[in-house]
Amino acid sequence: MKVKALSRSTADFTRETKSDIQILPRNVDPELHPLERAREYKRALNAAKVERMLAKPFIAGLSGHIDGIYSMAKNPWDLDRIVTGSGDGELRMWSLSSQETIWRAPEAHRGIVKGVCNIPGGDTDRFLSVGTDKMVKVWSRTESAVADDGVTPETVASYSGKHAFSGIDHHRRRPLFATSSSLVEVWDVERSEPIANLTWGADTINTVRMNQTEVNVLASCGTDRSIILYDLRTNSPLAKLLMTLSTNAISWNPMEAFMFATANEDHNIYTFDMRRMDHAVNVLRDHVSAVMDVDYSPTGQELVSASYDRTLRLWDVGTGHSRDIYHAKRMQRVFCAKYTQDNKYVLSGSDDGNLRLWRARASERVGIKSNRERATIEYADKLKDRFKYVPEVRKVLRHRNIPTSIKKASQTKQVMLQSRKRKEENRRKHEKDAKPRVPERKKAIIGTSSK
């Protein structure tokens, strides 16, 4: 006869410290817990309410610029510093940890500073700026270059162009940078003249962006509603895309080399795959005015956009609508927005001259968390994700307080879109040679061409 003895180790049920919770055995048989789903639904609803109650995204407003902030650059090698350029030609470098200016050049340019970018390499204190005064200037924040208030420090180097510049970006490894004006010019830092001129029919180039992963590719967008890709190895264009309205900004995905996002005048953001540009990968629509800037998060899974409607929106790349909207009573038209390199914060520069710092997750709090706190937060997130389609939980998670003007404009825009759609459907029903249905991802694209 076999006799089986039940035994268990006391170490499995003994607390390590007095502050630990009691460890108890639990039978996970669902028949013993008939009310488990009801309890989890209630916990999910409470977690959603707590999230919205703790949602306070605004951290600080950094003031100092007299005119609006129209250009901004983050440093991939330094989390703390951000460079901004304003409409009166002033440059400022900010420390996000101390929330103050650590370097400034009051008269860096004569006119608007249209673009700034950092120079990669060991010296993270150097950066470039361009303006409407047809000058490219190299600056350095060293001890010898820090000037007193009211005195502009000396430039490290300067380059003179033939046209007013509208944007600038630096190569990831090589000593090259590209500028946009009436054409795209590629410069070597050791030469005073551009080494290559790239153009394909655009009157004026709005901006230029180098791919930081596929480093031989750069993209530009022009006032003729075109988006053009160039190859630096052959100094020739690769492909051209023509949209219904012009594009204001371009951002490359840092994790997927062939993906990029564009901020368009038609209130939408389009993401494209450069290998197949006859349609958009996704269309992000929620803004009620022109989108002025767009930037990917370091993970490549989220986007932040700045709009002329005085709001900042955050998006998940795979969805079509924003997951959050940020606004402030005194914030005017937002012209630039950036994610910080740690993926925790968002920066915005607006027409009122303030640089604002926001949380990327409105209800997330910084600081050291214990294992129990992390486990509780993860459990609450899983519950909210499980019950997010239940009407009560969905209503709480989607609720946002937005300005009345934005709400009315959004309702008006919705009515206009529905009327346009209804008109097209009526034409298809009653006209003999009606136009076929066009997918939303192809509506804004007029045509593509390649060389």
Tab-separated table of C-alpha atoms in Angstrom:
chain	number	residue	atom	x	y	z
A	1	MET	CA	0.000	0.000	0.000
A	2	LYS	CA	1.343	3.428	-1.047
A	3	VAL	CA	1.001	6.317	1.323
A	4	LYS	CA	1.456	9.887	-0.043
A	5	ALA	CA	2.347	12.562	2.468
A	6	LEU	CA	1.493	16.223	1.808
A	7	SER	CA	4.312	18.592	2.615
A	8	ARG	CA	5.191	22.190	1.941
A	9	SER	CA	8.141	24.389	2.707
A	10	THR	CA	7.623	27.099	5.295
A	11	ALA	CA	9.963	29.351	3.266
A	12	ASP	CA	7.301	29.658	0.560
A	13	PHE	CA	4.842	31.241	2.998
A	14	THR	CA	7.134	33.234	5.294
A	15	ARG	CA	7.465	36.993	4.959
A	16	GLU	CA	10.942	38.390	4.463
A	17	THR	CA	10.144	41.571	6.400
A	18	LYS	CA	7.285	42.774	8.551
A	19	SER	CA	6.188	45.238	5.867
A	20	ASP	CA	5.537	42.464	3.326
A	21	ILE	CA	2.007	41.240	2.784
A	22	GLN	CA	0.962	37.834	4.041
A	23	ILE	CA	1.600	35.089	1.493
A	24	LEU	CA	-1.445	32.844	1.278
A	25	PRO	CA	-2.227	29.843	-0.911
A	26	ARG	CA	-4.824	30.488	-3.592
A	27	ASN	CA	-6.788	28.064	-5.716
A	28	VAL	CA	-7.215	29.541	-9.221
A	29	ASP	CA	-10.062	27.220	-10.198
A	30	PRO	CA	-12.654	29.530	-11.885
A	31	GLU	CA	-15.537	27.556	-10.381
A	32	LEU	CA	-14.440	28.694	-6.926
A	33	HIS	CA	-14.503	32.364	-7.974
A	34	PRO	CA	-17.845	33.028	-9.704
A	35	LEU	CA	-17.656	36.814	-9.170
A	36	GLU	CA	-14.092	37.261	-10.400
A	37	ARG	CA	-15.070	39.006	-13.679
A	38	ALA	CA	-17.399	41.411	-11.880
A	39	ARG	CA	-14.654	42.290	-9.401
A	40	GLU	CA	-12.110	42.860	-12.182
A	41	TYR	CA	-14.556	45.061	-14.105
A	42	LYS	CA	-15.046	47.220	-11.004
A	43	ARG	CA	-11.292	47.437	-10.520
A	44	ALA	CA	-10.816	48.429	-14.166
A	45	LEU	CA	-13.431	51.166	-13.857
A	46	ASN	CA	-11.798	52.498	-10.683
A	47	ALA	CA	-8.339	52.361	-12.308
A	48	ALA	CA	-9.652	54.363	-15.285
A	49	LYS	CA	-11.155	56.991	-12.967
A	50	VAL	CA	-7.935	57.251	-10.947
A	51	GLU	CA	-5.923	57.670	-14.163
A	52	ARG	CA	-8.056	60.586	-15.336
A	53	MET	CA	-8.072	62.113	-11.856
A	54	LEU	CA	-4.240	62.091	-11.739
A	55	ALA	CA	-3.824	63.306	-15.340
A	56	LYS	CA	-1.809	66.507	-14.969
A	57	PRO	CA	0.523	66.614	-17.981
A	58	PHE	CA	1.889	70.151	-17.700
A	59	ILE	CA	5.179	70.401	-15.793
A	60	ALA	CA	6.731	73.810	-16.490
A	61	GLY	CA	6.788	76.763	-18.861
A	62	LEU	CA	10.263	78.127	-19.647
A	63	SER	CA	10.080	81.797	-20.507
A	64	GLY	CA	12.795	84.047	-21.877
A	65	HIS	CA	12.189	84.461	-25.601
A	66	ILE	CA	10.636	87.781	-26.595
A	67	ASP	CA	9.286	86.480	-29.915
A	68	GLY	CA	7.713	83.135	-30.813
A	69	ILE	CA	9.687	79.872	-30.897
A	70	TYR	CA	9.800	78.576	-34.466
A	71	SER	CA	12.620	76.005	-34.353
A	72	MET	CA	13.842	73.473	-31.851
A	73	ALA	CA	16.530	70.773	-31.648
A	74	LYS	CA	17.129	68.033	-29.098
A	75	ASN	CA	20.538	66.531	-28.464
A	76	PRO	CA	20.638	62.734	-28.953
A	77	TRP	CA	23.757	62.557	-26.779
A	78	ASP	CA	22.501	64.715	-23.911
A	79	LEU	CA	19.086	64.319	-22.287
A	80	ASP	CA	19.238	67.607	-20.413
A	81	ARG	CA	19.800	70.186	-23.154
A	82	ILE	CA	17.477	71.655	-25.767
A	83	VAL	CA	18.199	74.445	-28.274
A	84	THR	CA	15.494	76.845	-29.475
A	85	GLY	CA	15.389	79.631	-32.045
A	86	SER	CA	12.899	82.503	-32.081
A	87	GLY	CA	11.442	84.978	-34.535
A	88	ASP	CA	13.708	87.839	-33.453
A	89	GLY	CA	16.910	85.926	-34.281
A	90	GLU	CA	17.712	84.803	-30.733
A	91	LEU	CA	19.138	81.387	-29.848
A	92	ARG	CA	18.846	79.816	-26.410
A	93	MET	CA	20.108	76.603	-24.875
A	94	TRP	CA	18.039	75.298	-21.970
A	95	SER	CA	18.696	72.883	-19.141
A	96	LEU	CA	15.547	70.819	-18.599
A	97	SER	CA	16.610	69.643	-15.146
A	98	SER	CA	17.142	73.161	-13.774
A	99	GLN	CA	14.489	74.668	-16.120
A	100	GLU	CA	16.590	77.704	-17.003
A	101	THR	CA	18.672	79.181	-19.826
A	102	ILE	CA	22.331	78.138	-19.732
A	103	TRP	CA	23.443	79.872	-22.957
A	104	ARG	CA	21.998	82.549	-25.224
A	105	ALA	CA	22.851	84.519	-28.352
A	106	PRO	CA	20.515	87.552	-28.559
A	107	GLU	CA	21.398	88.503	-32.146
A	108	ALA	CA	22.357	85.159	-33.665
A	109	HIS	CA	20.550	85.946	-36.921
A	110	ARG	CA	18.961	88.962	-38.571
A	111	GLY	CA	15.456	87.645	-38.936
A	112	ILE	CA	13.699	84.418	-38.003
A	113	VAL	CA	15.772	81.416	-36.946
A	114	LYS	CA	14.323	78.812	-39.302
A	115	GLY	CA	16.262	75.763	-38.150
A	116	VAL	CA	18.694	74.390	-35.571
A	117	CYS	CA	20.411	71.003	-35.269
A	118	ASN	CA	23.119	69.439	-33.121
A	119	ILE	CA	26.472	68.275	-34.469
A	120	PRO	CA	27.123	64.599	-33.646
A	121	GLY	CA	30.380	63.399	-32.181
A	122	GLY	CA	32.323	63.779	-28.970
A	123	ASP	CA	31.727	67.526	-28.669
A	124	THR	CA	28.022	67.704	-27.805
A	125	ASP	CA	28.171	71.456	-27.178
A	126	ARG	CA	28.287	72.387	-30.875
A	127	PHE	CA	25.211	73.041	-32.961
A	128	LEU	CA	24.166	74.687	-36.240
A	129	SER	CA	21.561	77.330	-36.965
A	130	VAL	CA	20.129	78.885	-40.128
A	131	GLY	CA	17.946	81.923	-40.692
A	132	THR	CA	16.361	84.119	-43.295
A	133	ASP	CA	19.572	86.206	-43.386
A	134	LYS	CA	21.138	83.571	-45.745
A	135	MET	CA	23.681	82.496	-43.096
A	136	VAL	CA	24.591	79.116	-41.592
A	137	LYS	CA	26.364	79.504	-38.260
A	138	VAL	CA	28.184	77.045	-36.003
A	139	TRP	CA	27.955	77.719	-32.258
A	140	SER	CA	29.699	76.228	-29.263
A	141	ARG	CA	28.632	76.354	-25.625
A	142	THR	CA	32.067	76.314	-24.039
A	143	GLU	CA	33.245	78.377	-21.107
A	144	SER	CA	34.998	80.818	-23.423
A	145	ALA	CA	31.892	81.207	-25.580
A	146	VAL	CA	29.442	81.952	-22.770
A	147	ALA	CA	28.610	85.642	-23.056
A	148	ASP	CA	27.082	88.147	-20.681
A	149	ASP	CA	23.467	89.196	-21.110
A	150	GLY	CA	22.975	91.342	-24.159
A	151	VAL	CA	26.207	90.276	-25.885
A	152	THR	CA	26.149	87.733	-28.707
A	153	PRO	CA	29.039	85.209	-28.465
A	154	GLU	CA	31.376	84.615	-31.370
A	155	THR	CA	30.556	81.883	-33.872
A	156	VAL	CA	32.896	78.938	-34.419
A	157	ALA	CA	32.294	79.103	-38.181
A	158	SER	CA	29.799	80.567	-40.629
A	159	TYR	CA	28.700	79.808	-44.178
A	160	SER	CA	27.003	82.195	-46.573
A	161	GLY	CA	24.270	81.071	-48.938
A	162	LYS	CA	22.539	82.613	-51.935
A	163	HIS	CA	18.966	82.181	-50.678
A	164	ALA	CA	17.094	82.505	-47.394
A	165	PHE	CA	17.280	79.184	-45.562
A	166	SER	CA	14.222	77.350	-44.248
A	167	GLY	CA	15.717	74.262	-42.563
A	168	ILE	CA	18.862	72.336	-41.674
A	169	ASP	CA	19.854	68.829	-40.615
A	170	HIS	CA	23.188	67.081	-39.958
A	171	HIS	CA	24.462	63.692	-41.086
A	172	ARG	CA	24.659	61.090	-38.333
A	173	ARG	CA	28.360	60.215	-38.808
A	174	ARG	CA	29.990	62.163	-41.634
A	175	PRO	CA	30.899	65.898	-41.416
A	176	LEU	CA	28.030	66.838	-43.739
A	177	PHE	CA	24.863	68.861	-43.286
A	178	ALA	CA	21.980	69.700	-45.598
A	179	THR	CA	20.077	72.969	-45.879
A	180	SER	CA	16.814	73.841	-47.600
A	181	SER	CA	15.968	77.064	-49.408
A	182	SER	CA	14.960	77.277	-53.055
A	183	LEU	CA	16.870	74.001	-53.402
A	184	VAL	CA	18.504	71.385	-51.166
A	185	GLU	CA	22.216	72.023	-50.639
A	186	VAL	CA	24.661	69.551	-49.120
A	187	TRP	CA	27.622	71.132	-47.303
A	188	ASP	CA	30.953	69.856	-46.029
A	189	VAL	CA	32.008	71.526	-42.786
A	190	GLU	CA	35.525	72.019	-44.200
A	191	ARG	CA	34.336	73.945	-47.282
A	192	SER	CA	32.715	77.332	-47.672
A	193	GLU	CA	30.594	76.322	-50.679
A	194	PRO	CA	28.044	73.494	-50.965
A	195	ILE	CA	29.397	70.273	-52.445
A	196	ALA	CA	26.066	69.282	-54.045
A	197	ASN	CA	22.846	70.960	-55.138
A	198	LEU	CA	19.724	68.791	-55.192
A	199	THR	CA	16.498	69.897	-56.840
A	200	TRP	CA	13.480	68.414	-58.609
A	201	GLY	CA	10.976	71.091	-59.545
A	202	ALA	CA	10.106	72.692	-56.190
A	203	ASP	CA	10.004	76.503	-55.931
A	204	THR	CA	10.829	76.632	-52.234
A	205	ILE	CA	11.771	73.776	-49.898
A	206	ASN	CA	10.008	73.962	-46.527
A	207	THR	CA	12.270	71.584	-44.637
A	208	VAL	CA	14.897	68.878	-45.058
A	209	ARG	CA	15.471	65.807	-42.874
A	210	MET	CA	18.284	63.254	-43.015
A	211	ASN	CA	17.547	59.634	-42.208
A	212	GLN	CA	19.478	58.757	-39.036
A	213	THR	CA	19.312	55.000	-39.719
A	214	GLU	CA	19.603	54.711	-43.501
A	215	VAL	CA	22.133	57.532	-43.447
A	216	ASN	CA	22.465	58.020	-47.217
A	217	VAL	CA	18.824	59.049	-47.645
A	218	LEU	CA	17.315	62.477	-47.003
A	219	ALA	CA	13.814	63.824	-47.518
A	220	SER	CA	12.493	67.297	-48.310
A	221	CYS	CA	9.077	68.868	-48.796
A	222	GLY	CA	8.301	71.919	-50.907
A	223	THR	CA	5.687	74.568	-51.507
A	224	ASP	CA	4.656	72.790	-54.715
A	225	ARG	CA	3.061	70.115	-52.451
A	226	SER	CA	5.841	67.628	-53.178
A	227	ILE	CA	7.811	65.249	-50.953
A	228	ILE	CA	11.143	64.271	-52.518
A	229	LEU	CA	13.658	61.621	-51.440
A	230	TYR	CA	17.355	62.000	-52.363
A	231	ASP	CA	20.342	59.631	-52.331
A	232	LEU	CA	23.584	61.155	-51.039
A	233	ARG	CA	25.740	58.492	-52.710
A	234	THR	CA	24.723	59.578	-56.204
A	235	ASN	CA	23.541	63.118	-55.347
A	236	SER	CA	20.325	62.461	-57.223
A	237	PRO	CA	16.603	62.188	-56.384
A	238	LEU	CA	15.058	58.788	-55.717
A	239	ALA	CA	11.311	59.371	-55.691
A	240	LYS	CA	8.762	62.168	-55.676
A	241	LEU	CA	5.311	62.250	-54.131
A	242	LEU	CA	2.718	64.934	-54.903
A	243	MET	CA	0.040	65.686	-52.281
A	244	THR	CA	-3.170	67.715	-52.513
A	245	LEU	CA	-1.827	70.264	-49.999
A	246	SER	CA	1.709	71.169	-48.937
A	247	THR	CA	3.680	69.457	-46.192
A	248	ASN	CA	5.136	71.457	-43.307
A	249	ALA	CA	7.416	68.942	-41.568
A	250	ILE	CA	8.954	65.479	-41.919
A	251	SER	CA	10.158	63.050	-39.248
A	252	TRP	CA	11.953	59.733	-39.795
A	253	ASN	CA	11.135	56.730	-37.623
A	254	PRO	CA	14.235	55.985	-35.494
A	255	MET	CA	13.454	52.247	-35.292
A	256	GLU	CA	12.158	51.518	-38.805
A	257	ALA	CA	14.540	52.972	-41.373
A	258	PHE	CA	12.069	53.178	-44.258
A	259	MET	CA	9.159	54.802	-42.416
A	260	PHE	CA	8.558	58.538	-42.085
A	261	ALA	CA	5.719	60.828	-41.000
A	262	THR	CA	4.608	64.104	-42.578
A	263	ALA	CA	2.666	67.041	-41.118
A	264	ASN	CA	0.248	68.368	-43.718
A	265	GLU	CA	-1.770	71.521	-44.261
A	266	ASP	CA	-4.992	69.471	-44.551
A	267	HIS	CA	-5.022	68.946	-40.728
A	268	ASN	CA	-3.744	65.355	-41.027
A	269	ILE	CA	-0.545	63.424	-40.392
A	270	TYR	CA	0.488	60.808	-42.954
A	271	THR	CA	2.947	57.979	-42.398
A	272	PHE	CA	4.684	56.536	-45.462
A	273	ASP	CA	6.921	53.641	-46.383
A	274	MET	CA	9.590	54.981	-48.737
A	275	ARG	CA	9.633	51.640	-50.613
A	276	ARG	CA	6.004	52.069	-51.659
A	277	MET	CA	4.791	55.638	-51.711
A	278	ASP	CA	1.656	55.262	-53.808
A	279	HIS	CA	-0.400	55.173	-50.594
A	280	ALA	CA	-0.021	56.184	-46.959
A	281	VAL	CA	0.572	53.519	-44.336
A	282	ASN	CA	-1.719	55.385	-41.933
A	283	VAL	CA	-3.669	58.644	-41.716
A	284	LEU	CA	-3.862	60.350	-38.311
A	285	ARG	CA	-6.743	62.809	-38.135
A	286	ASP	CA	-7.965	64.841	-35.171
A	287	HIS	CA	-6.483	68.323	-35.589
A	288	VAL	CA	-8.788	71.110	-36.751
A	289	SER	CA	-6.075	73.270	-38.323
A	290	ALA	CA	-2.789	72.851	-40.162
A	291	VAL	CA	-0.214	70.552	-38.546
A	292	MET	CA	3.039	72.503	-38.203
A	293	ASP	CA	5.438	69.881	-36.800
A	294	VAL	CA	5.650	66.158	-36.058
A	295	ASP	CA	8.201	64.031	-34.220
A	296	TYR	CA	8.621	60.326	-33.473
A	297	SER	CA	9.290	59.019	-29.979
A	298	PRO	CA	12.641	57.216	-29.467
A	299	THR	CA	10.755	53.900	-29.482
A	300	GLY	CA	9.207	54.631	-32.890
A	301	GLN	CA	5.772	53.640	-31.580
A	302	GLU	CA	4.365	57.106	-30.810
A	303	LEU	CA	4.135	60.531	-32.401
A	304	VAL	CA	3.722	64.059	-31.111
A	305	SER	CA	2.289	66.794	-33.330
A	306	ALA	CA	2.058	70.570	-33.062
A	307	SER	CA	-0.788	72.401	-34.741
A	308	TYR	CA	-1.957	75.861	-35.678
A	309	ASP	CA	-5.104	75.185	-33.611
A	310	ARG	CA	-3.069	75.820	-30.411
A	311	THR	CA	-2.976	72.195	-29.286
A	312	LEU	CA	-0.454	69.413	-28.918
A	313	ARG	CA	-1.556	65.833	-29.649
A	314	LEU	CA	0.022	62.471	-28.919
A	315	TRP	CA	-0.616	59.445	-31.103
A	316	ASP	CA	-0.012	55.722	-31.231
A	317	VAL	CA	1.471	55.025	-34.658
A	318	GLY	CA	-0.933	52.199	-35.476
A	319	THR	CA	-4.146	54.075	-34.653
A	320	GLY	CA	-5.972	56.796	-36.538
A	321	HIS	CA	-6.906	59.079	-33.644
A	322	SER	CA	-4.898	60.784	-30.910
A	323	ARG	CA	-4.640	59.196	-27.492
A	324	ASP	CA	-4.258	62.546	-25.724
A	325	ILE	CA	-4.502	66.287	-26.316
A	326	TYR	CA	-2.540	68.961	-24.424
A	327	HIS	CA	-3.452	72.638	-24.293
A	328	ALA	CA	-3.004	75.649	-22.041
A	329	LYS	CA	-5.036	78.801	-21.621
A	330	ARG	CA	-2.175	81.088	-22.660
A	331	MET	CA	-0.587	78.807	-25.265
A	332	GLN	CA	-0.898	80.206	-28.766
A	333	ARG	CA	-0.205	78.552	-32.122
A	334	VAL	CA	2.293	75.719	-31.684
A	335	PHE	CA	5.040	75.623	-34.307
A	336	CYS	CA	7.411	72.927	-33.022
A	337	ALA	CA	7.246	69.837	-30.809
A	338	LYS	CA	9.776	67.190	-29.780
A	339	TYR	CA	9.958	64.022	-27.734
A	340	THR	CA	12.814	63.843	-25.222
A	341	GLN	CA	15.322	61.040	-25.689
A	342	ASP	CA	14.130	59.131	-22.610
A	343	ASN	CA	10.566	58.904	-24.008
A	344	LYS	CA	9.089	60.387	-20.818
A	345	TYR	CA	8.518	64.022	-21.742
A	346	VAL	CA	7.327	66.203	-24.618
A	347	LEU	CA	8.482	69.733	-25.483
A	348	SER	CA	6.517	72.378	-27.353
A	349	GLY	CA	7.414	75.811	-28.684
A	350	SER	CA	4.612	78.241	-29.457
A	351	ASP	CA	3.907	81.689	-30.828
A	352	ASP	CA	3.749	83.226	-27.336
A	353	GLY	CA	7.489	82.725	-26.786
A	354	ASN	CA	7.302	79.983	-24.135
A	355	LEU	CA	8.967	76.585	-24.175
A	356	ARG	CA	6.653	74.153	-22.380
A	357	LEU	CA	7.520	70.818	-20.806
A	358	TRP	CA	4.840	68.100	-20.653
A	359	ARG	CA	4.612	64.503	-19.514
A	360	ALA	CA	4.371	61.956	-22.314
A	361	ARG	CA	1.924	60.006	-20.125
A	362	ALA	CA	-0.382	62.463	-18.420
A	363	SER	CA	-0.985	60.405	-15.249
A	364	GLU	CA	2.495	58.878	-14.924
A	365	ARG	CA	4.602	59.982	-11.972
A	366	VAL	CA	8.383	59.937	-11.828
A	367	GLY	CA	10.405	58.543	-8.963
A	368	ILE	CA	11.516	55.220	-7.546
A	369	LYS	CA	8.766	52.641	-7.272
A	370	SER	CA	8.777	49.525	-5.132
A	371	ASN	CA	8.042	46.095	-6.565
A	372	ARG	CA	4.529	46.210	-5.139
A	373	GLU	CA	3.853	49.596	-6.719
A	374	ARG	CA	5.074	48.438	-10.116
A	375	ALA	CA	3.012	45.262	-9.880
A	376	THR	CA	-0.091	47.293	-8.956
A	377	ILE	CA	0.407	49.690	-11.876
A	378	GLU	CA	0.958	46.827	-14.339
A	379	TYR	CA	-2.136	45.031	-13.055
A	380	ALA	CA	-4.238	48.193	-13.424
A	381	ASP	CA	-2.945	48.728	-16.981
A	382	LYS	CA	-3.840	45.156	-17.921
A	383	LEU	CA	-7.331	45.582	-16.492
A	384	LYS	CA	-7.903	48.824	-18.413
A	385	ASP	CA	-6.687	47.190	-21.622
A	386	ARG	CA	-8.967	44.187	-21.069
A	387	PHE	CA	-12.126	46.240	-20.425
A	388	LYS	CA	-11.365	49.234	-22.701
A	389	TYR	CA	-14.270	48.386	-25.032
A	390	VAL	CA	-16.849	48.270	-22.229
A	391	PRO	CA	-18.931	51.482	-22.605
A	392	GLU	CA	-18.467	52.786	-19.045
A	393	VAL	CA	-14.687	52.226	-18.993
A	394	ARG	CA	-14.282	53.529	-22.556
A	395	LYS	CA	-16.209	56.698	-21.712
A	396	VAL	CA	-13.938	57.455	-18.742
A	397	LEU	CA	-10.715	56.728	-20.644
A	398	ARG	CA	-11.706	58.863	-23.639
A	399	HIS	CA	-12.970	61.870	-21.694
A	400	ARG	CA	-10.973	65.082	-22.241
A	401	ASN	CA	-11.679	68.708	-21.393
A	402	ILE	CA	-10.857	70.702	-24.526
A	403	PRO	CA	-11.332	74.385	-25.386
A	404	THR	CA	-14.745	75.388	-26.700
A	405	SER	CA	-13.277	76.711	-29.948
A	406	ILE	CA	-11.571	73.384	-30.666
A	407	LYS	CA	-14.738	71.442	-29.869
A	408	LYS	CA	-16.917	73.586	-32.123
A	409	ALA	CA	-14.378	73.461	-34.951
A	410	SER	CA	-14.192	69.682	-34.617
A	411	GLN	CA	-17.985	69.362	-34.798
A	412	THR	CA	-18.139	71.646	-37.840
A	413	LYS	CA	-15.385	69.670	-39.549
A	414	GLN	CA	-17.223	66.414	-38.845
A	415	VAL	CA	-20.412	67.770	-40.424
A	416	MET	CA	-18.470	68.909	-43.491
A	417	LEU	CA	-16.815	65.517	-43.939
A	418	GLN	CA	-20.117	63.687	-43.564
A	419	SER	CA	-21.788	66.011	-46.090
A	420	ARG	CA	-18.976	65.463	-48.569
A	421	LYS	CA	-19.197	61.702	-48.132
A	422	ARG	CA	-22.985	61.732	-48.545
A	423	LYS	CA	-22.669	63.835	-51.701
A	424	GLU	CA	-20.189	61.385	-53.219
A	425	GLU	CA	-22.450	58.433	-52.425
A	426	ASN	CA	-25.455	60.169	-54.023
A	427	ARG	CA	-23.443	60.812	-57.164
A	428	ARG	CA	-22.471	57.150	-57.369
A	429	LYS	CA	-26.121	56.153	-57.072
A	430	HIS	CA	-27.532	58.517	-59.713
A	431	GLU	CA	-24.713	59.293	-62.176
A	432	LYS	CA	-23.823	56.930	-64.949
A	433	ASP	CA	-20.059	57.564	-65.012
A	434	ALA	CA	-19.501	58.120	-61.306
A	435	LYS	CA	-16.023	58.067	-59.855
A	436	PRO	CA	-15.065	54.875	-58.018
A	437	ARG	CA	-14.411	54.889	-54.295
A	438	VAL	CA	-10.896	55.925	-53.329
A	439	PRO	CA	-9.331	54.601	-50.107
A	440	GLU	CA	-8.635	57.222	-47.437
A	441	ARG	CA	-4.929	56.420	-47.600
A	442	LYS	CA	-4.832	57.389	-51.283
A	443	LYS	CA	-7.171	60.412	-51.337
A	444	ALA	CA	-4.499	62.981	-50.497
A	445	ILE	CA	-1.985	61.606	-53.020
A	446	ILE	CA	-2.113	63.033	-56.536
A	447	GLY	CA	0.736	61.022	-58.001
A	448	THR	CA	4.210	59.524	-57.571
A	449	SER	CA	7.265	59.366	-59.809
A	450	SER	CA	10.797	58.003	-59.556
A	451	LYS	CA	14.116	58.394	-61.345
